[in-house]
Amino acid sequence: MSLRSTAATVVTDNITPTDTTDSISSTDYVEDVSPGQGALPPRAWYAPGSSDAASLSLNGRWRFRLSGTADAEDGSFAAEGYDAGDWAEVSVPGHWVLQGDGAFGSPIYTNHLYPFPVDPPRVPTENPTGDHLRTFDLPDDWPTADGTDGDDTDTVLLRFDGVESCARVWLNGTELGEFKGSRLPHEFAVGHLLKPAGNVLAVRVHQWSAGSYLEDQDQWWLPGIFRDVTLLHRPAGAVTDFFVHASYDHVEGAGTLRVDSDVPGRVTVPALGVDVATGEPVTVPVDPWTAETPKLYDGVLATAGERVRLRIGFRTVVLEDGLIKVNGRPVLLKGVNRHEWHPERGRALDLDTMREDVLLMKRHNINAVRTSHYPPHPAFLDLCDEYGLWVIDECDLETHGFVEQAWRDNPVDDDRWTPALLDRAARMVERDKNHPSVVLWSLGNEAGTGRGLTAMAEWIRDRDGSRLIHYEGDWNCRDTDVYSRMYAPHEEVERIGQGLDGGPHRRRELPFIQCEYGHAMGNGPGGLADYQHIFETYNRIQGGFVWEWIDHGIADERYGFAYGGDFGEELHDGNFVCDGLLFPDRTPSPGLVEYKKVIEPVRMGGEGRGGTVRVTNRYDFADLSALAFAWSYEVDGETVESGTLSVPALAPGESAEVKLPEPPAVVGGGESQWTVRALLADDTAWGPRGHVVAWAQLPVARTPWPAVAASVSPVASGERLITLGPAAFDARTGDLRTIGTTQLTGLRLDVWRAPTDNDHGAHWQTDPRLGPLWRKLGLHRMRHRLDAVEPGDDALTVRTRVAPAGWEVGLATVYRWTSDGSRLKLTVAVTPEGEWTLPLPRLGIRFGLPSSAAGVRWFGGGPGEAYPDTRSASMLGLWHSTVDELQTPYVRPQENGARADVRWAELGGLRIEGDPEFWFTARRWTTEQLDAANHLTDLRPDGDRVWVNLDHGQMGIGSQSCGPGALPQYHLRARRTEFSFVFSATETGD
Ligand code: GAL
């Protein structure tokens, strides 16, 4: 029985190999819209190690020759005996532009513009073409001396897991065929061509091809053989294609397994006592697979010639009651969009890197991945099965560049391209159909609308009715089972949740997801907690996927990490390629820490004085039995007592009021609170015992704001100075010079921050872009006019007006200094003048300290940075750090590193207390230097200073680099404001 339905036969049958090496001149195939010829029909992928059939990895060093055009060289290099001794070498898997130190061309980054003239299917004459050569011997233990079993059956396959963008292949001088579809597998039958030793595999790879029109994803263009190349022995009677159907009946608690196989055999699952013929269904009691409880049963598919390990997860995905349900329950997707990325190897990822991604996701409470915007390396899906992640598997298709011509000539609406689209759909579905983690197929990304997409959806539905179909580009949902959008603002998502968004009837019946939201470019994204609140409020909204997982920065000695434009590209989109929750080296950014907190699966809260904490299980499937709970009681950030909390194993959705112990008896006042944590009770596959899954703080008592009696008067000290308590001021300018022995420079009001990527906003958005507007108004060049220095009986008052050249707006600013002899209090009163139409970037003071101020202690939010709409993960505590460690290394430098809710901070011999609490920032460069920097390597310590910002307010962050700006409640408006700081010398003096 053939498993493939007719449409899959668009994959052209194996051609008869011919010896054509000396007659290859035509490069017509490069611009041919067809998917290629010679490759075998697609089939299920399994790792070579899961089969008892022999395999040989052909990864490693290959000979390499680069030409500037597709036809610069003839095919003679593919002939046996060709001497490639003077060629360079590259690593396979790899991209040639990331090897050879620039000798092999450079990467190009564009978001959606094609980096070549749009004239489909034609590509430029300048078409970097990489000839790859590799010779190999069959290993001594290879089952047959010459690759065959001695009969006419082909018994060895050559598999390419990914080549960008078009490849032509020869083995031992015989052409096997050519193919497109960069992130999809292609196999060739080669047994009859193999020799025991001295095999020559030749692969010609063209950077540009007709296929490039279908692969306009927002990422680097990176040609090369970037995934594995493998030789697979296929003994007579080996498995060809198979389809594991493993559903779960949540009413009966039973799983039904049926493994269809092109080659008949038996299926055994020892743990379930299953031993059935292929094609035969069997129903047994099972534990189901979910992303939270990824139960996999080990099985074997045995045919006459091969045994293949199966990892079976029973689960059923349906659209029911307008909701995506798995095993009978709606799921809430807390996802990320994952491109494959490694800062040195590009999209050539090894298994360890893939595993690191999965572990990082699990440890940050992420439960879903959209494989934006192509099927990932297949081993990644094995990991998703194993560790538990819901997957939207997306086809390798994007034609975004056609938007520039109002989608004219879009390949997805042109029948000539439909075979290529169907080929892509089939290669994805056939390869990945046996993964329980894959719950939705996605037709692609940003490809407009058209008949080709409908054809793909119809083919997929026919082939695999057990999953739902996703595609964002058609808001009418003609072909999809879920209404999906990207970057819809909060308010619109709320309306969708309420069913007030209208739209065609079909759409109104469907669940909603945000396949992209929370653009994690630079500092941010802001507003995640507000989105999550909406997602959790409305059933119709089944969650979303933050854009995106990792910055695609390229490790580069010149810059730290390079981004678009750093390789002299003619067209590029700058650092828009660095918009991930991980920095390029996979260090979590504050955005990921925030997201982890926002989506934590256990919610805890309550009144600290109430004696209980309310615990809610927000998992969809798991109870709380895998978690242990711990409490601690802190006074002024110091833990006074701690213990464990007994929490019932609440079922999903359940809540309980859990009694807290009696609060410890504490002598004296102090700010006190409970901190409650949910921890892994035992080691799990993805996290150690004690790993914090969720936490909450319950305030008990606050201390009053610091009081300083204005009991001493300013005193003239010589002609030039005025002293007040521990401080000395310039008598003429009123500038603060010293506090005790600490010298201060340039203390004054500050409203400027180095605009973030979100402040800048994306250039196609109609929202005003704050960064440029701020600059237009001159907030980065405020002038400070001195109006008066007034020594009084109990205060030194300095009156100023802070305003930009060219405009009427200004901030009347009064600094009032008082002291009780040992402490110095500054009260800043700000009164806006003129018409302020923009929010302020920040409002506070800044000053310089000697560079010896290297260590910082503070009581406030930490340990990481926070801003008004990115502060969920900011935990009140006693923290310490160095000034250097306070910096967040955004690939393009910008405002960063503020700590929220700071009650007091100590650095450089100074103690600073806030009235009220403040935002604390310290760095070795000025805001102006930070603003001017384009790369991390531009940031150099500013001589002998540490610059400190103490802010009363910060503007929210938002997600405007692609999406909505900060919500109104996070705007920092110019209004009459007063705030104070109390300075004193620290006891230790450092
Ligand atoms: C979306 C697109 C992504 C990425 C993102 C912005 O429109 O699907 O691939 O470009 O915007 O970073």
Tab-separated table of C-alpha atoms in Angstrom, residues 231-405:
chain	number	residue	atom	x	y	z
A	231	LEU	CA	24.601	7.794	3.419
A	232	LEU	CA	21.927	5.352	4.595
A	233	HIS	CA	22.141	1.644	3.933
A	234	ARG	CA	18.759	0.201	3.041
A	235	PRO	CA	18.870	-3.568	3.428
A	236	ALA	CA	16.374	-5.532	1.347
A	237	GLY	CA	13.054	-5.275	3.145
A	238	ALA	CA	14.054	-2.104	5.022
A	239	VAL	CA	11.508	0.424	6.181
A	240	THR	CA	10.733	3.075	3.612
A	241	ASP	CA	7.955	5.352	4.805
A	242	PHE	CA	5.769	4.908	7.874
A	243	PHE	CA	3.132	6.903	9.694
A	244	VAL	CA	2.598	6.483	13.422
A	245	HIS	CA	-1.012	7.258	14.332
A	246	ALA	CA	-1.235	7.449	18.124
A	247	SER	CA	-4.394	9.055	19.425
A	248	TYR	CA	-5.708	9.421	22.947
A	249	ASP	CA	-9.279	9.043	24.120
A	250	HIS	CA	-9.429	11.198	27.228
A	251	VAL	CA	-12.791	9.780	28.255
A	252	GLU	CA	-11.620	6.186	28.234
A	253	GLY	CA	-8.005	6.929	29.143
A	254	ALA	CA	-6.964	4.767	26.214
A	255	GLY	CA	-4.563	5.204	23.362
A	256	THR	CA	-5.047	3.795	19.906
A	257	LEU	CA	-1.958	2.986	17.912
A	258	ARG	CA	-1.725	2.148	14.251
A	259	VAL	CA	1.525	2.284	12.365
A	260	ASP	CA	1.082	2.338	8.628
A	261	SER	CA	4.172	1.248	6.793
A	262	ASP	CA	4.973	1.010	3.102
A	263	VAL	CA	6.894	-2.149	3.888
A	264	PRO	CA	4.832	-4.422	6.113
A	265	GLY	CA	6.188	-5.517	9.447
A	266	ARG	CA	5.396	-5.659	13.152
A	267	VAL	CA	5.129	-3.016	15.783
A	268	THR	CA	6.031	-3.745	19.373
A	269	VAL	CA	5.678	-1.521	22.416
A	270	PRO	CA	6.863	-3.603	25.371
A	271	ALA	CA	5.604	-1.271	28.110
A	272	LEU	CA	2.101	-1.572	26.688
A	273	GLY	CA	2.269	-5.257	25.772
A	274	VAL	CA	1.660	-4.258	22.165
A	275	ASP	CA	2.778	-6.555	19.360
A	276	VAL	CA	0.756	-5.978	16.206
A	277	ALA	CA	1.151	-6.018	12.481
A	278	THR	CA	1.655	-2.720	10.735
A	279	GLY	CA	-1.632	-1.242	9.599
A	280	GLU	CA	-3.474	-2.916	12.480
A	281	PRO	CA	-4.956	-0.700	15.199
A	282	VAL	CA	-4.624	-1.554	18.846
A	283	THR	CA	-6.236	0.221	21.810
A	284	VAL	CA	-4.651	0.072	25.253
A	285	PRO	CA	-4.740	2.113	28.452
A	286	VAL	CA	-1.934	4.696	28.284
A	287	ASP	CA	-0.628	7.860	29.828
A	288	PRO	CA	-1.102	10.562	27.216
A	289	TRP	CA	1.578	12.836	25.801
A	290	THR	CA	1.317	16.552	26.521
A	291	ALA	CA	3.938	19.269	26.499
A	292	GLU	CA	3.677	19.279	30.308
A	293	THR	CA	3.762	15.512	30.697
A	294	PRO	CA	5.671	14.281	27.642
A	295	LYS	CA	5.164	10.589	28.111
A	296	LEU	CA	6.830	8.658	25.287
A	297	TYR	CA	6.577	4.897	24.867
A	298	ASP	CA	9.530	3.144	23.308
A	299	GLY	CA	8.569	0.875	20.476
A	300	VAL	CA	10.059	-0.847	17.471
A	301	LEU	CA	8.927	-1.045	13.905
A	302	ALA	CA	10.445	-4.220	12.519
A	303	THR	CA	10.315	-5.100	8.852
A	304	ALA	CA	12.167	-7.911	7.165
A	305	GLY	CA	15.223	-5.750	6.683
A	306	GLU	CA	15.308	-3.200	9.470
A	307	ARG	CA	14.369	-2.331	13.028
A	308	VAL	CA	13.497	1.295	13.677
A	309	ARG	CA	13.092	2.701	17.151
A	310	LEU	CA	9.794	4.493	17.675
A	311	ARG	CA	9.090	7.021	20.390
A	312	ILE	CA	5.335	7.080	20.615
A	313	GLY	CA	3.317	9.824	22.255
A	314	PHE	CA	-0.452	9.390	22.416
A	315	ARG	CA	-2.401	12.574	21.960
A	316	THR	CA	-5.390	13.885	20.046
A	317	VAL	CA	-5.626	17.400	18.645
A	318	VAL	CA	-9.041	18.721	17.601
A	319	LEU	CA	-10.873	21.917	16.916
A	320	GLU	CA	-13.918	21.754	19.166
A	321	ASP	CA	-16.196	24.456	20.579
A	322	GLY	CA	-14.106	26.966	18.665
A	323	LEU	CA	-10.995	25.941	20.592
A	324	ILE	CA	-7.813	24.008	19.980
A	325	LYS	CA	-8.118	21.062	22.309
A	326	VAL	CA	-5.538	18.451	23.068
A	327	ASN	CA	-6.751	15.328	24.813
A	328	GLY	CA	-10.052	17.028	25.458
A	329	ARG	CA	-8.704	20.240	27.001
A	330	PRO	CA	-7.996	23.685	25.582
A	331	VAL	CA	-4.335	24.651	25.715
A	332	LEU	CA	-2.780	28.021	26.372
A	333	LEU	CA	0.294	28.455	24.212
A	334	LYS	CA	3.167	30.291	25.888
A	335	GLY	CA	5.437	30.231	22.945
A	336	VAL	CA	8.408	31.600	21.118
A	337	ASN	CA	9.299	31.857	17.472
A	338	ARG	CA	12.510	30.000	16.898
A	339	HIS	CA	14.827	30.580	13.996
A	340	GLU	CA	17.846	28.330	13.934
A	341	TRP	CA	20.834	30.372	14.944
A	342	HIS	CA	24.406	30.053	16.078
A	343	PRO	CA	26.646	33.151	16.146
A	344	GLU	CA	29.521	31.356	14.412
A	345	ARG	CA	27.799	28.660	12.403
A	346	GLY	CA	24.616	30.400	11.305
A	347	ARG	CA	21.846	27.906	10.692
A	348	ALA	CA	24.167	24.905	10.914
A	349	LEU	CA	23.197	23.755	14.386
A	350	ASP	CA	24.594	20.802	16.265
A	351	LEU	CA	22.546	18.637	18.569
A	352	ASP	CA	23.981	20.225	21.714
A	353	THR	CA	22.876	23.666	20.574
A	354	MET	CA	19.403	22.386	19.767
A	355	ARG	CA	19.204	20.750	23.162
A	356	GLU	CA	20.364	23.947	24.809
A	357	ASP	CA	17.509	25.785	23.136
A	358	VAL	CA	14.974	23.266	24.379
A	359	LEU	CA	16.369	23.248	27.920
A	360	LEU	CA	16.413	27.038	28.040
A	361	MET	CA	12.809	27.129	26.876
A	362	LYS	CA	11.659	24.601	29.443
A	363	ARG	CA	13.534	26.386	32.217
A	364	HIS	CA	11.834	29.622	31.266
A	365	ASN	CA	8.310	28.178	31.394
A	366	ILE	CA	7.907	28.259	27.609
A	367	ASN	CA	5.584	25.522	26.416
A	368	ALA	CA	5.376	26.093	22.662
A	369	VAL	CA	7.562	26.776	19.629
A	370	ARG	CA	6.689	28.012	16.192
A	371	THR	CA	9.475	26.890	13.892
A	372	SER	CA	9.645	30.226	12.161
A	373	HIS	CA	9.773	30.148	9.241
A	374	TYR	CA	10.769	26.687	8.028
A	375	PRO	CA	10.975	23.157	9.355
A	376	PRO	CA	13.912	23.002	11.759
A	377	HIS	CA	16.629	20.394	11.761
A	378	PRO	CA	14.550	17.255	12.318
A	379	ALA	CA	16.456	16.304	15.469
A	380	PHE	CA	15.033	19.417	17.124
A	381	LEU	CA	11.570	17.886	16.903
A	382	ASP	CA	12.828	14.706	18.589
A	383	LEU	CA	13.880	16.948	21.463
A	384	CYS	CA	10.476	18.647	21.537
A	385	ASP	CA	8.862	15.210	21.797
A	386	GLU	CA	11.217	14.207	24.556
A	387	TYR	CA	11.174	17.304	26.759
A	388	GLY	CA	7.665	18.461	25.931
A	389	LEU	CA	6.914	21.477	23.748
A	390	TRP	CA	3.866	22.155	21.569
A	391	VAL	CA	5.110	22.779	18.049
A	392	ILE	CA	3.732	24.713	15.108
A	393	ASP	CA	5.815	23.253	12.314
A	394	GLU	CA	6.056	25.860	9.585
A	395	CYS	CA	6.742	25.216	5.935
A	396	ASP	CA	9.764	26.709	4.209
A	397	LEU	CA	7.801	29.400	2.437
A	398	GLU	CA	7.790	33.185	2.507
A	399	THR	CA	7.298	35.581	-0.408
A	400	HIS	CA	7.162	38.754	1.652
A	401	GLY	CA	9.107	40.871	-0.834
A	402	PHE	CA	6.136	40.851	-3.203
A	403	VAL	CA	4.331	43.152	-0.795
A	404	GLU	CA	6.391	45.959	-2.331
A	405	GLN	CA	4.518	45.454	-5.601
